[in-house]
Each structure stands twice: as C-alpha cells, then as structure tokens.
Coordinates of C-alpha atoms and ligand atoms in Angstrom, one line a residue:
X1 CA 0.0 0.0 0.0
X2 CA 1.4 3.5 -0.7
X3 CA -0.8 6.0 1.2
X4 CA -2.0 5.0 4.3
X5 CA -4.5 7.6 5.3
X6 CA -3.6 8.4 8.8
X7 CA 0.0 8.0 8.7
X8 CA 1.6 11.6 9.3
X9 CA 4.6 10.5 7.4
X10 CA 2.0 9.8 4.4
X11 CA 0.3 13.0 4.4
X12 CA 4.1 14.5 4.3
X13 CA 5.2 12.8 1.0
X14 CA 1.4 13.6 -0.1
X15 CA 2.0 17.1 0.6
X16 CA -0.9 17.2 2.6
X17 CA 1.2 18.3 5.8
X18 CA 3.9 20.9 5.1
X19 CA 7.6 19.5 5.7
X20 CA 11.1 21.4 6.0
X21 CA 13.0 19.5 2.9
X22 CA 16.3 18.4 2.3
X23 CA 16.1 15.9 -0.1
X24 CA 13.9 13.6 -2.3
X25 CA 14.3 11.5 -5.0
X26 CA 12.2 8.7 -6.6
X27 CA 11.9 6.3 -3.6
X28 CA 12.9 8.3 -0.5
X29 CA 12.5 11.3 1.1
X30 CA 14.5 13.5 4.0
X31 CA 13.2 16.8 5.9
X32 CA 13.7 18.0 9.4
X33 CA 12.2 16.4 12.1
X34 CA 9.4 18.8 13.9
X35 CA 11.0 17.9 17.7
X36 CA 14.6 18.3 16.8
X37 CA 16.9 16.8 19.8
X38 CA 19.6 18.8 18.1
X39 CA 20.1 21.8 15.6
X40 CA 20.2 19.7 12.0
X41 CA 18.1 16.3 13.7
X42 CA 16.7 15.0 10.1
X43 CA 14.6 12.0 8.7
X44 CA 14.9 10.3 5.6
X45 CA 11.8 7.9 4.8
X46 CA 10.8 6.1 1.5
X47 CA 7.8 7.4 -0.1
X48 CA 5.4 4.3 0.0
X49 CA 4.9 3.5 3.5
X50 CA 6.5 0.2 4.8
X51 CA 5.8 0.2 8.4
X52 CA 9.3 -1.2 10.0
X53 CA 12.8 -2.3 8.3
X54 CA 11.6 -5.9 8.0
X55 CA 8.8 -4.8 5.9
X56 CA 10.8 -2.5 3.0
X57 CA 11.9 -4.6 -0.3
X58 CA 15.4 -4.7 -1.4
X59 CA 14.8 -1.9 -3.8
X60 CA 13.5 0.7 -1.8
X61 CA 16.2 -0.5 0.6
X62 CA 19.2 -0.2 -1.5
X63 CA 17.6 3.7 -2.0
X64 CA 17.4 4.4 1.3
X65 CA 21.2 3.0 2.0
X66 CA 22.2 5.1 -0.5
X67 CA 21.2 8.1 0.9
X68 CA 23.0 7.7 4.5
X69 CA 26.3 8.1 4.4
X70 CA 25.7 11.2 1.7
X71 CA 23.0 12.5 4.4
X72 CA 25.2 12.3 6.9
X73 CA 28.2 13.9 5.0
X74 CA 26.0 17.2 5.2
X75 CA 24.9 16.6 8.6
X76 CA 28.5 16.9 9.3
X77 CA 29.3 19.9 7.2
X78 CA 26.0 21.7 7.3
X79 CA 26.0 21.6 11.1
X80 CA 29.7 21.7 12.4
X81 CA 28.7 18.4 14.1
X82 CA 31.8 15.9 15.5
X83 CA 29.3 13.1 14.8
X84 CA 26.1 11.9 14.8
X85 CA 23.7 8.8 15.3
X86 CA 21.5 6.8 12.7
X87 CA 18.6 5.9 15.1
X88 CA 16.0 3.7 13.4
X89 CA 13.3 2.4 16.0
X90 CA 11.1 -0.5 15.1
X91 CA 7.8 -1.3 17.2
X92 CA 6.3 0.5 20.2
X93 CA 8.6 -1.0 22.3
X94 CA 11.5 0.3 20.7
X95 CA 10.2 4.0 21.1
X96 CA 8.6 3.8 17.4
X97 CA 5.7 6.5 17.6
X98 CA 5.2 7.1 13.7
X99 CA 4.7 3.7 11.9
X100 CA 6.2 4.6 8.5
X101 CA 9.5 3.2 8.2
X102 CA 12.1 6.2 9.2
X103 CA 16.2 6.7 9.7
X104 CA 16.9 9.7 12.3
X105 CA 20.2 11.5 11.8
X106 CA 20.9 13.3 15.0
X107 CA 24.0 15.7 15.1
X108 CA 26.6 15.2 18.2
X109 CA 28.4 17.6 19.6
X110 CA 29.9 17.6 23.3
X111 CA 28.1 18.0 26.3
X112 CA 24.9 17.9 24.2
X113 CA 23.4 16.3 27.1
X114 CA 22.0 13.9 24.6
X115 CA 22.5 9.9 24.8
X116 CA 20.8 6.2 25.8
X117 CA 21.3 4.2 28.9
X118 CA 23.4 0.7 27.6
X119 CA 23.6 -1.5 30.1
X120 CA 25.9 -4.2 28.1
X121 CA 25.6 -7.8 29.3
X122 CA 27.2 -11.3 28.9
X123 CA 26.2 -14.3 27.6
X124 CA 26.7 -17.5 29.8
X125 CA 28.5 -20.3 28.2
X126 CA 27.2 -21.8 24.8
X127 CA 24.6 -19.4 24.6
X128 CA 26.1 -16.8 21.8
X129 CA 26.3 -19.8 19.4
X130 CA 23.4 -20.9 20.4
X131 CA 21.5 -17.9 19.5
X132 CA 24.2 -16.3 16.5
X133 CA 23.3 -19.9 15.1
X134 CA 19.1 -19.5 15.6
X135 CA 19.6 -15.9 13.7
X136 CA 21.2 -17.4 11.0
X137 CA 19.0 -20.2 10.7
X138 CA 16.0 -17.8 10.8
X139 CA 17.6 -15.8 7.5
X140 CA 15.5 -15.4 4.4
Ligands
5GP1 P1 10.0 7.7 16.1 O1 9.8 7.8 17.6 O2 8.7 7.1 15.5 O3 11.2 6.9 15.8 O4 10.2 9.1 15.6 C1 9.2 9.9 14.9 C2 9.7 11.3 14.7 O5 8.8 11.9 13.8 C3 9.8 12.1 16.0 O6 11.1 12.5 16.3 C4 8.9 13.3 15.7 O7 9.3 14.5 16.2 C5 8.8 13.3 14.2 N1 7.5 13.8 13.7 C6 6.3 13.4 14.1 N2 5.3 14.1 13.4 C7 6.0 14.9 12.5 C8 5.6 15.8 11.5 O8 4.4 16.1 11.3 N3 6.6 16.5 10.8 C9 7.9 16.2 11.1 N4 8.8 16.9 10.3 N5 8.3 15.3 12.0 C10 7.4 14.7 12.7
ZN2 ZN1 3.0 6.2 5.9

C-alpha cells in the first residue's frame, strides 16, 4: 500500500502536511524532524509506506542505503557536528511512535546532554552460538 491515510509520514510525501526539505528523490524522502533533539536532527523515509525495516523490499532499501552516508556527510558539514547517530526504531517497544519506516540523523556535539542508557551484558557459556546460530537459521 502507498498512502495509508492516517499515517503523518504519508500526508508529508502527499503534501498534505507541510515538511522542511532536504532531499527527495524517486523512492525516498528526507526533511527536518518537527521535535529536533539537536540543531540539523533530520529523517529520511521512503515514499510508500513500509511500516518497520523488515517490511521494506530490497529496492526501496538499497535507495534508502544510498542516501545515509551522503545524508550524513552534510549533517556533518551543514552543522559543524563531531558526529552523529542513525537511530532507526522498530515497534512500540522500541520508542517507534510514527509507523512509516524512518532513519533519524541526529548531530553530536559535546556535552549535548544527549545519549541512551546501555547496560551491556554477557552471555553464559554456549549461549552466543546458540542464538548467533538460531539468527542465521532464521535468515531469508
Ligand atoms: P519515532 O519515535 O517514531 O522513531 O520518531 C518519529 C519522529 O517523527 C519524532 O522524532 C517526531 O518528532 C517526528 N515527527 C512526528 N510528526 C512529525 C511531523 O508532522 N513532521 C515532522 N517533520 N516530523 C514529525
Ligand atoms: Zn506512511
């Protein structure tokens, strides 16, 4: 489906809702996000809506990975960033609030206050093969 009528992200590409633009193209499109966490904090989405990463075909896909290291080149420039994170949230429980597929670029800069609690853990023994081997097996 490539409109789905109350998807905000839909209305954007639409034109029904008015969007700050940086860049479109035939499958994808990139504008400021509305509640920037930093100067520069931009989106790039495809146009047909694809709900989460799992969802988008290899096309789109290869469109979309195109467009992220050149996005993030002018992140860097435009912005006088030292860095910045790709954030790309899938499901409710992974903070995802608009369910159109969607790549943040959020700029970095020191004592931005910014950042994400991670609590790194271990694996007891036998279990990283265990489950490196289930994700491999579960490969299309
Ligand atoms: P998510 O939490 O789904 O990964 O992020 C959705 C993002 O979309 C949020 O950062 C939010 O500020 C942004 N957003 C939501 N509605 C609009 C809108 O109408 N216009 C723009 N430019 N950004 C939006
Ligand atoms: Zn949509």
């Amino acid at each position: 489906m490539s409109i789905v009528d109350d998807c905000v992200f839909c209305k954007i590409v639409a034109g029904e809702i008015p969007c700050t633009k940086v860049f479109e193209d035939e499958f994808c499109l990139s504008f400021l996000d509305i509640g920037p966490l930093a100067e520069g904090h931009t989106l790039l989405i495809p146009k047909i809506h694809y709900g989460q990463l799992p969802d988008v075909p290899t096309e789109t896909m290869t469109a979309l990975a195109t467009q992220l290291p050149r996005i993030g080149r002018a992140i860097l420039k435009a912005t006088g960033a030292e860095g910045f994170n790709v954030l790309q949230n899938n499901g409710r429980i992974a903070g995802q609030v608009v369910p159109h597929v969607h790549f943040h670029f959020i700029p970095r800069k020191a004592e931005d206050g910014l950042g994400y609690r991670w609590q790194a853990g271990s694996y007891p023994a036998g279990r990283a093969d265990e489950i490196a081997r289930c994700i491999a097996e579960s490969l299309d």
